[in-house]
Coordinates of N, CA and C in Angstrom, one line a residue:
X1 N 0.8 -1.2 0.0 CA 0.0 0.0 0.0 C 0.9 1.2 0.0
X2 N 0.5 2.2 -0.8 CA 1.3 3.5 -0.9 C 1.1 4.3 0.3
X3 N 2.1 4.9 0.8 CA 2.0 5.7 2.0 C 1.5 7.1 1.6
X4 N 0.7 7.7 2.5 CA 0.2 9.0 2.3 C 1.3 10.1 2.2
X5 N 1.4 10.9 1.2 CA 2.3 11.9 1.1 C 1.5 13.2 0.8
X6 N 1.5 14.2 1.8 CA 0.6 15.4 1.6 C 1.0 16.2 0.4
X7 N 2.2 16.1 -0.1 CA 2.6 16.8 -1.3 C 2.1 16.2 -2.6
X8 N 1.8 14.9 -2.6 CA 1.3 14.2 -3.7 C -0.2 13.9 -3.6
X9 N -0.7 13.7 -2.4 CA -2.1 13.3 -2.2 C -2.9 14.4 -1.5
X10 N -3.1 15.4 -2.3 CA -3.8 16.6 -1.7 C -5.3 16.2 -1.6
X11 N -5.9 16.5 -0.4 CA -7.4 16.3 -0.3 C -7.9 17.6 0.2
X12 N -9.0 18.1 -0.5 CA -9.7 19.3 -0.1 C -10.5 19.0 1.1
X13 N -10.4 19.8 2.1 CA -11.1 19.6 3.3 C -12.6 19.9 3.1
X14 N -13.5 19.1 3.7 CA -14.9 19.3 3.6 C -15.4 20.0 4.9
X15 N -14.5 20.3 5.8 CA -14.9 21.0 7.0 C -15.0 22.5 6.8
X16 N -16.0 23.1 7.5 CA -16.1 24.6 7.4 C -14.9 25.3 8.1
X17 N -14.3 26.1 7.3 CA -13.1 26.8 7.9 C -13.5 27.7 9.0
X18 N -12.8 27.5 10.2 CA -13.0 28.3 11.3 C -14.2 27.8 12.2
X19 N -14.9 26.8 11.8 CA -16.1 26.3 12.6 C -15.5 25.4 13.7
X20 N -16.0 25.5 14.9 CA -15.6 24.7 16.0 C -16.6 23.5 16.1
X21 N -16.2 22.3 15.7 CA -17.0 21.1 15.7 C -17.3 20.5 17.1
X22 N -16.9 21.2 18.1 CA -17.2 20.8 19.5 C -18.4 21.6 20.0
X23 N -18.9 22.6 19.2 CA -20.1 23.4 19.6 C -21.3 22.5 19.5
X24 N -22.3 22.9 20.3 CA -23.5 22.1 20.3 C -24.2 22.3 19.0
X25 N -24.8 21.2 18.5 CA -25.5 21.3 17.2 C -25.8 19.9 16.7
X26 N -26.5 19.9 15.6 CA -26.8 18.6 14.9 C -26.0 18.6 13.6
X27 N -25.5 17.4 13.3 CA -24.6 17.2 12.2 C -25.0 16.0 11.4
X28 N -25.2 16.2 10.1 CA -25.5 15.1 9.2 C -24.2 14.5 8.7
X29 N -24.0 13.2 9.0 CA -22.7 12.5 8.8 C -22.9 11.3 7.9
X30 N -21.9 11.2 6.9 CA -21.9 10.0 6.1 C -20.5 9.4 6.2
X31 N -20.4 8.1 6.4 CA -19.2 7.3 6.6 C -19.2 6.2 5.6
X32 N -18.2 6.0 4.8 CA -18.1 4.9 3.8 C -17.1 3.8 4.1
X33 N -17.5 2.6 3.7 CA -16.6 1.5 3.8 C -15.4 1.7 2.9
X34 N -14.2 1.2 3.2 CA -13.0 1.3 2.4 C -13.3 0.7 1.0
X35 N -12.9 1.4 0.0 CA -13.2 1.0 -1.4 C -14.6 0.7 -1.7
X36 N -15.5 1.3 -0.9 CA -17.0 1.2 -1.0 C -17.4 -0.3 -1.3
X37 N -16.8 -1.2 -0.6 CA -17.2 -2.6 -0.6 C -18.5 -2.8 0.1
X38 N -19.4 -3.5 -0.4 CA -20.7 -3.8 0.2 C -20.6 -4.9 1.2
X39 N -20.1 -4.5 2.4 CA -19.9 -5.4 3.5 C -20.9 -5.4 4.6
X40 N -21.8 -4.3 4.6 CA -22.6 -4.1 5.7 C -24.0 -4.7 5.6
X41 N -24.3 -5.2 4.4 CA -25.6 -5.9 4.2 C -26.1 -5.7 2.8
X42 N -27.4 -5.9 2.6 CA -27.9 -5.7 1.2 C -29.3 -5.1 1.4
X43 N -29.8 -4.5 0.3 CA -31.1 -3.9 0.2 C -32.1 -5.0 -0.4
X44 N -33.1 -5.3 0.4 CA -34.1 -6.3 0.0 C -35.4 -5.6 0.1
X45 N -36.2 -5.4 -1.0 CA -37.5 -4.8 -1.0 C -37.5 -3.5 -0.2
X46 N -36.5 -2.6 -0.5 CA -36.4 -1.3 0.0 C -36.0 -1.2 1.5
X47 N -35.5 -2.3 2.0 CA -35.0 -2.3 3.4 C -33.6 -2.9 3.5
X48 N -32.8 -2.4 4.4 CA -31.5 -2.9 4.6 C -31.6 -4.2 5.5
X49 N -31.0 -5.3 5.0 CA -30.8 -6.5 5.8 C -29.3 -6.5 6.1
X50 N -29.0 -6.4 7.4 CA -27.6 -6.3 7.8 C -26.9 -7.6 7.8
X51 N -25.6 -7.5 7.4 CA -24.7 -8.7 7.5 C -24.3 -8.7 9.0
X52 N -23.4 -9.7 9.3 CA -22.8 -9.7 10.7 C -22.0 -8.5 10.9
X53 N -21.3 -8.0 9.9 CA -20.5 -6.8 10.1 C -21.4 -5.6 10.2
X54 N -22.5 -5.5 9.5 CA -23.4 -4.5 9.6 C -24.1 -4.4 11.0
X55 N -24.3 -5.6 11.6 CA -24.8 -5.6 13.0 C -23.8 -5.0 13.9
X56 N -22.5 -5.3 13.7 CA -21.5 -4.7 14.6 C -21.5 -3.2 14.4
X57 N -21.6 -2.7 13.2 CA -21.7 -1.2 12.9 C -22.9 -0.6 13.7
X58 N -24.0 -1.3 13.6 CA -25.2 -0.8 14.3 C -25.0 -0.7 15.8
X59 N -24.4 -1.8 16.4 CA -24.2 -1.8 17.8 C -23.2 -0.7 18.2
X60 N -22.2 -0.5 17.5 CA -21.2 0.6 17.8 C -21.8 2.0 17.6
X61 N -22.7 2.1 16.6 CA -23.4 3.4 16.4 C -24.3 3.7 17.5
X62 N -25.1 2.7 17.9 CA -26.0 2.9 19.0 C -25.4 3.2 20.3
X63 N -24.1 2.7 20.5 CA -23.4 2.9 21.8 C -22.7 4.2 21.9
X64 N -22.7 5.1 20.8 CA -22.0 6.4 20.9 C -22.4 7.2 22.1
X65 N -23.7 7.3 22.4 CA -24.1 8.1 23.5 C -23.6 7.5 24.9
X66 N -23.3 6.2 24.9 CA -22.8 5.6 26.1 C -21.4 6.1 26.4
X67 N -20.7 6.5 25.4 CA -19.2 6.9 25.5 C -19.0 8.4 25.4
X68 N -20.0 9.1 25.0 CA -19.8 10.6 24.9 C -21.0 11.3 25.5
X69 N -20.8 11.9 26.7 CA -21.8 12.7 27.4 C -22.3 13.8 26.5
X70 N -23.6 14.1 26.6 CA -24.2 15.1 25.8 C -24.2 14.9 24.3
X71 N -24.1 13.6 23.9 CA -24.2 13.3 22.5 C -25.4 12.3 22.3
X72 N -26.2 12.5 21.3 CA -27.3 11.5 21.0 C -27.3 11.3 19.5
X73 N -28.0 10.3 19.1 CA -28.2 10.0 17.7 C -29.7 10.3 17.4
X74 N -29.9 10.9 16.3 CA -31.2 11.1 15.7 C -31.4 10.0 14.7
X75 N -32.0 10.3 13.6 CA -32.2 9.3 12.5 C -30.9 8.8 11.9
X76 N -30.8 7.5 11.6 CA -29.7 7.0 10.9 C -30.1 5.8 10.1
X77 N -29.3 5.4 9.1 CA -29.5 4.3 8.2 C -28.2 3.7 7.9
X78 N -28.1 2.3 7.9 CA -26.9 1.6 7.5 C -27.2 1.0 6.1
X79 N -26.4 1.4 5.1 CA -26.6 0.9 3.7 C -25.5 -0.2 3.5
X80 N -25.5 -0.8 2.3 CA -24.6 -1.9 2.1 C -23.1 -1.5 2.2
X81 N -22.8 -0.2 1.9 CA -21.3 0.2 1.9 C -21.1 1.5 2.6
X82 N -22.1 2.1 3.2 CA -22.0 3.4 3.9 C -23.1 3.5 4.9
X83 N -23.0 4.6 5.7 CA -24.1 4.9 6.6 C -24.3 6.4 6.6
X84 N -25.5 6.8 6.9 CA -25.9 8.2 7.1 C -26.5 8.3 8.5
X85 N -26.2 9.4 9.2 CA -26.8 9.6 10.5 C -26.8 11.0 10.9
X86 N -27.6 11.4 11.8 CA -27.6 12.7 12.4 C -27.1 12.5 13.9
X87 N -25.9 13.2 14.1 CA -25.3 13.2 15.4 C -25.6 14.5 16.1
X88 N -26.2 14.5 17.3 CA -26.6 15.7 18.0 C -25.6 15.8 19.2
X89 N -24.9 16.9 19.2 CA -23.9 17.2 20.2 C -24.4 18.3 21.2
X90 N -24.6 18.0 22.4 CA -25.0 19.0 23.4 C -26.4 19.6 23.3
X91 N -27.3 18.8 22.6 CA -28.7 19.3 22.5 C -29.6 18.2 22.4
X92 N -30.9 18.4 22.5 CA -31.9 17.4 22.3 C -32.2 17.1 20.9
X93 N -32.8 16.0 20.5 CA -33.1 15.7 19.1 C -33.7 16.8 18.4
X94 N -34.7 17.5 19.0 CA -35.5 18.4 18.2 C -35.0 19.9 18.2
X95 N -33.8 20.1 18.7 CA -33.3 21.5 18.8 C -31.9 21.6 18.3
X96 N -31.7 21.6 16.9 CA -30.3 21.8 16.5 C -29.9 23.2 16.8
X97 N -28.7 23.4 17.2 CA -28.1 24.7 17.6 C -27.0 25.1 16.7
X98 N -26.8 26.3 16.5 CA -25.7 26.8 15.6 C -24.8 27.7 16.4
X99 N -23.5 27.4 16.4 CA -22.5 28.3 17.0 C -22.8 28.7 18.4
X100 N -23.4 27.8 19.2 CA -23.6 28.2 20.6 C -23.0 27.2 21.5
X101 N -21.8 27.6 22.1 CA -21.1 26.7 23.0 C -21.9 26.3 24.2
X102 N -21.7 25.1 24.6 CA -22.3 24.6 25.9 C -21.7 25.3 27.1
X103 N -22.5 25.7 28.1 CA -21.9 26.2 29.3 C -21.1 25.1 30.0
X104 N -20.1 25.4 30.7 CA -19.3 24.4 31.4 C -18.3 23.8 30.5
X105 N -17.9 22.5 30.8 CA -16.9 21.8 30.0 C -17.3 21.7 28.6
X106 N -16.4 21.9 27.6 CA -16.7 21.8 26.2 C -16.9 20.3 25.8
X107 N -18.0 20.0 25.1 CA -18.1 18.6 24.7 C -17.1 18.2 23.7
X108 N -16.8 16.9 23.5 CA -15.9 16.5 22.5 C -16.3 16.9 21.1
X109 N -15.3 17.0 20.2 CA -15.7 17.4 18.8 C -16.3 16.3 18.0
X110 N -16.9 16.7 16.9 CA -17.5 15.7 16.0 C -16.5 14.7 15.5
X111 N -15.3 15.3 15.2 CA -14.2 14.4 14.7 C -13.8 13.3 15.6
X112 N -13.7 13.7 16.9 CA -13.4 12.6 17.9 C -14.5 11.6 18.1
X113 N -15.7 12.0 17.9 CA -16.9 11.1 18.0 C -16.8 10.1 16.9
X114 N -16.7 10.6 15.7 CA -16.7 9.8 14.5 C -15.5 8.9 14.5
X115 N -14.3 9.5 14.8 CA -13.1 8.7 14.9 C -13.1 7.6 15.9
X116 N -13.7 7.8 17.0 CA -13.9 6.8 18.0 C -14.8 5.6 17.5
X117 N -15.9 6.0 16.9 CA -16.8 5.1 16.3 C -16.1 4.2 15.3
X118 N -15.4 4.8 14.4 CA -14.8 4.1 13.3 C -13.7 3.2 13.8
X119 N -13.0 3.6 14.8 CA -12.0 2.7 15.5 C -12.6 1.5 16.1
X120 N -13.7 1.7 16.9 CA -14.3 0.6 17.6 C -14.8 -0.4 16.6
X121 N -15.5 0.0 15.5 CA -15.9 -0.9 14.5 C -14.8 -1.7 13.9
X122 N -13.7 -0.9 13.5 CA -12.6 -1.6 12.8 C -12.0 -2.6 13.7
X123 N -11.8 -2.3 15.0 CA -11.2 -3.3 15.9 C -12.1 -4.6 16.0
X124 N -13.4 -4.4 16.1 CA -14.3 -5.6 16.3 C -14.4 -6.4 15.0
X125 N -14.4 -5.7 13.8 CA -14.5 -6.4 12.6 C -13.2 -7.1 12.3
X126 N -12.1 -6.5 12.6 CA -10.8 -7.1 12.3 C -10.6 -8.3 13.3
X127 N -11.1 -8.2 14.5 CA -11.0 -9.4 15.4 C -11.9 -10.5 14.9
X128 N -13.1 -10.2 14.4 CA -14.0 -11.2 13.9 C -13.4 -11.9 12.6
X129 N -12.7 -11.1 11.8 CA -12.2 -11.7 10.5 C -10.7 -12.1 10.7
X130 N -10.2 -12.0 11.9 CA -8.8 -12.4 12.1 C -7.9 -11.6 11.1
X131 N -8.1 -10.3 11.0 CA -7.3 -9.5 10.1 C -6.8 -8.2 10.8
X132 N -6.0 -8.4 11.8 CA -5.5 -7.2 12.6 C -4.8 -6.2 11.7
X133 N -5.1 -4.9 11.9 CA -4.4 -3.9 11.1 C -5.1 -3.6 9.8
X134 N -6.1 -4.3 9.4 CA -6.7 -4.1 8.1 C -7.5 -2.8 8.1
X135 N -7.6 -2.1 7.0 CA -8.4 -0.9 6.8 C -9.8 -1.3 6.6
X136 N -10.7 -0.7 7.3 CA -12.2 -1.0 7.1 C -12.9 0.2 6.6
X137 N -12.7 1.4 7.1 CA -13.4 2.5 6.6 C -12.6 3.3 5.6
X138 N -13.3 4.0 4.8 CA -12.7 5.0 3.9 C -12.1 6.1 4.8
X139 N -11.0 6.7 4.4 CA -10.4 7.8 5.1 C -11.4 9.0 5.2
X140 N -11.5 9.6 6.4 CA -12.3 10.7 6.6 C -13.8 10.4 6.6
X141 N -14.6 11.4 6.5 CA -16.1 11.2 6.5 C -16.6 12.5 6.0
X142 N -17.9 12.5 5.6 CA -18.6 13.7 5.1 C -19.5 14.2 6.2
X143 N -19.6 15.5 6.4 CA -20.5 16.1 7.4 C -21.1 17.4 6.9
X144 N -22.3 17.7 7.4 CA -23.0 19.0 7.1 C -23.6 19.5 8.4
X145 N -23.3 20.7 8.8 CA -23.9 21.3 10.0 C -25.4 21.6 9.7
X146 N -26.2 21.0 10.5 CA -27.7 21.2 10.3 C -28.0 22.6 10.9
X147 N -28.6 23.5 10.1 CA -28.8 24.9 10.5 C -30.1 25.2 11.1
X148 N -31.1 24.4 10.8 CA -32.4 24.7 11.3 C -33.3 23.5 11.3
X149 N -34.5 23.7 11.8 CA -35.5 22.6 11.9 C -35.9 22.1 10.6
X150 N -36.1 23.0 9.6 CA -36.5 22.6 8.3 C -35.4 21.7 7.6
X151 N -34.2 22.0 7.7 CA -33.1 21.2 7.2 C -33.1 19.9 7.9
X152 N -33.2 19.9 9.2 CA -33.2 18.7 10.0 C -34.3 17.7 9.5
X153 N -35.5 18.2 9.3 CA -36.6 17.3 8.8 C -36.3 16.8 7.4
X154 N -35.8 17.7 6.5 CA -35.4 17.2 5.1 C -34.4 16.1 5.2
X155 N -33.4 16.3 6.0 CA -32.3 15.3 6.1 C -32.9 14.0 6.7
X156 N -33.7 14.1 7.8 CA -34.3 12.9 8.3 C -35.1 12.1 7.3
X157 N -35.8 12.8 6.4 CA -36.6 12.1 5.4 C -35.7 11.5 4.4
X158 N -34.6 12.1 4.0 CA -33.6 11.6 3.1 C -33.0 10.3 3.6
X159 N -32.7 10.3 4.9 CA -32.1 9.1 5.6 C -33.1 8.0 5.5
X160 N -34.4 8.2 5.9 CA -35.4 7.2 5.9 C -35.7 6.6 4.6
X161 N -35.6 7.5 3.5 CA -35.9 7.0 2.1 C -34.7 6.4 1.4
X162 N -33.5 6.5 2.0 CA -32.3 6.1 1.4 C -32.3 4.6 0.8
X163 N -32.8 3.6 1.6 CA -32.8 2.3 1.1 C -33.7 2.1 -0.1
X164 N -34.8 2.9 -0.2 CA -35.7 2.8 -1.3 C -35.1 3.3 -2.6
X165 N -34.0 4.1 -2.5 CA -33.3 4.7 -3.6 C -32.0 4.1 -3.9
X166 N -31.7 2.9 -3.4 CA -30.4 2.3 -3.5 C -30.1 2.0 -5.0
X167 N -31.0 1.7 -5.8 CA -30.7 1.4 -7.2 C -30.1 2.5 -7.9
X168 N -30.4 3.8 -7.5 CA -29.8 5.0 -8.2 C -28.8 5.7 -7.3
X169 N -28.4 5.1 -6.2 CA -27.5 5.7 -5.2 C -26.1 5.7 -5.8
X170 N -25.4 6.9 -5.7 CA -24.1 7.0 -6.3 C -23.1 6.1 -5.6
X171 N -23.4 5.7 -4.4 CA -22.5 4.7 -3.6 C -22.7 3.3 -4.0
X172 N -23.8 3.0 -4.8 CA -24.1 1.6 -5.3 C -23.2 1.3 -6.4
X173 N -22.3 0.3 -6.2 CA -21.4 -0.1 -7.3 C -22.1 -0.5 -8.6
X174 N -23.3 -0.9 -8.5 CA -24.0 -1.4 -9.7 C -24.7 -0.2 -10.5
X175 N -24.7 1.0 -9.9 CA -25.4 2.1 -10.5 C -24.5 2.6 -11.6
X176 N -25.1 2.8 -12.8 CA -24.3 3.2 -14.0 C -24.8 4.5 -14.5
X177 N -25.6 5.2 -13.8 CA -26.1 6.5 -14.2 C -25.1 7.6 -13.9
X178 N -25.5 8.8 -14.1 CA -24.7 10.0 -13.8 C -24.7 10.2 -12.3
X179 N -23.6 10.2 -11.6 CA -23.6 10.4 -10.1 C -24.0 11.8 -9.8
X180 N -24.6 11.9 -8.6 CA -24.9 13.2 -8.1 C -23.6 13.9 -7.7
X181 N -23.5 15.2 -7.9 CA -22.3 15.9 -7.6 C -22.2 16.3 -6.1
X182 N -23.3 16.6 -5.5 CA -23.3 17.2 -4.2 C -24.6 16.7 -3.4
X183 N -24.4 15.7 -2.6 CA -25.5 15.0 -1.9 C -26.3 16.0 -1.1
X184 N -25.7 17.0 -0.4 CA -26.5 17.9 0.5 C -27.3 18.8 -0.4
X185 N -26.9 19.1 -1.6 CA -27.7 19.9 -2.5 C -28.9 19.1 -3.0
X186 N -28.7 17.8 -3.2 CA -29.8 16.9 -3.6 C -30.8 16.8 -2.4
X187 N -30.4 16.8 -1.2 CA -31.3 16.7 -0.1 C -32.1 18.0 0.1
X188 N -31.3 19.1 0.2 CA -31.9 20.4 0.6 C -32.4 21.3 -0.5
X189 N -31.9 21.0 -1.7 CA -32.4 21.8 -2.9 C -32.3 23.3 -2.7
X190 N -33.4 23.9 -2.9 CA -33.5 25.4 -2.8 C -33.4 25.8 -1.3
X191 N -33.6 24.9 -0.4 CA -33.5 25.3 1.0 C -32.1 25.5 1.5
X192 N -31.1 25.0 0.7 CA -29.7 25.1 1.1 C -29.2 26.5 1.3
X193 N -29.7 27.4 0.5 CA -29.2 28.8 0.7 C -30.2 29.7 1.4
X194 N -31.2 29.1 2.0 CA -32.2 29.9 2.8 C -31.6 30.3 4.1
X195 N -32.1 31.3 4.7 CA -31.6 31.7 6.0 C -32.0 30.7 7.1
X196 N -31.1 30.6 8.1 CA -31.4 29.6 9.2 C -32.6 30.0 10.0

């Protein structure tokens, strides 16, 4: 495997410049399996049927609030080779916050939450497959700061409908159409540029 060289392998950051991801708020997160291999399950009649590995992912996802105080999960879906979810940091399900730090100790950042989750899954999967040190997840993850209740509801609906749209999903290796360029624009459409 080729080693990462920042001079050769430039990656544009998808993070908002200057945004503190430890602030309270709701975040739409997408995490993909390495090389987008369909290891988490399959879609049958518009529903995800999880594999043994997919069940591990679900267990680790559901246990995030057990390991991070003031963090909860809203809607999420596990697809054959990726997952989408809403992670709520320092707030309740129904109240996404923007740029408002929690009083008292600062909660952990979104990056540390996602990183911890990915590490826990990788350890368990590699132990199950007797493949220590193997890469399981694609490097990094995608996130979008949820700005208001309207966005939150649109993203929730997208997550719930995702298995029904697997045949045309850009993450589906069998899809031969024109891939969507920007998932969040597909979800929010004209609402993307509206005021919070």
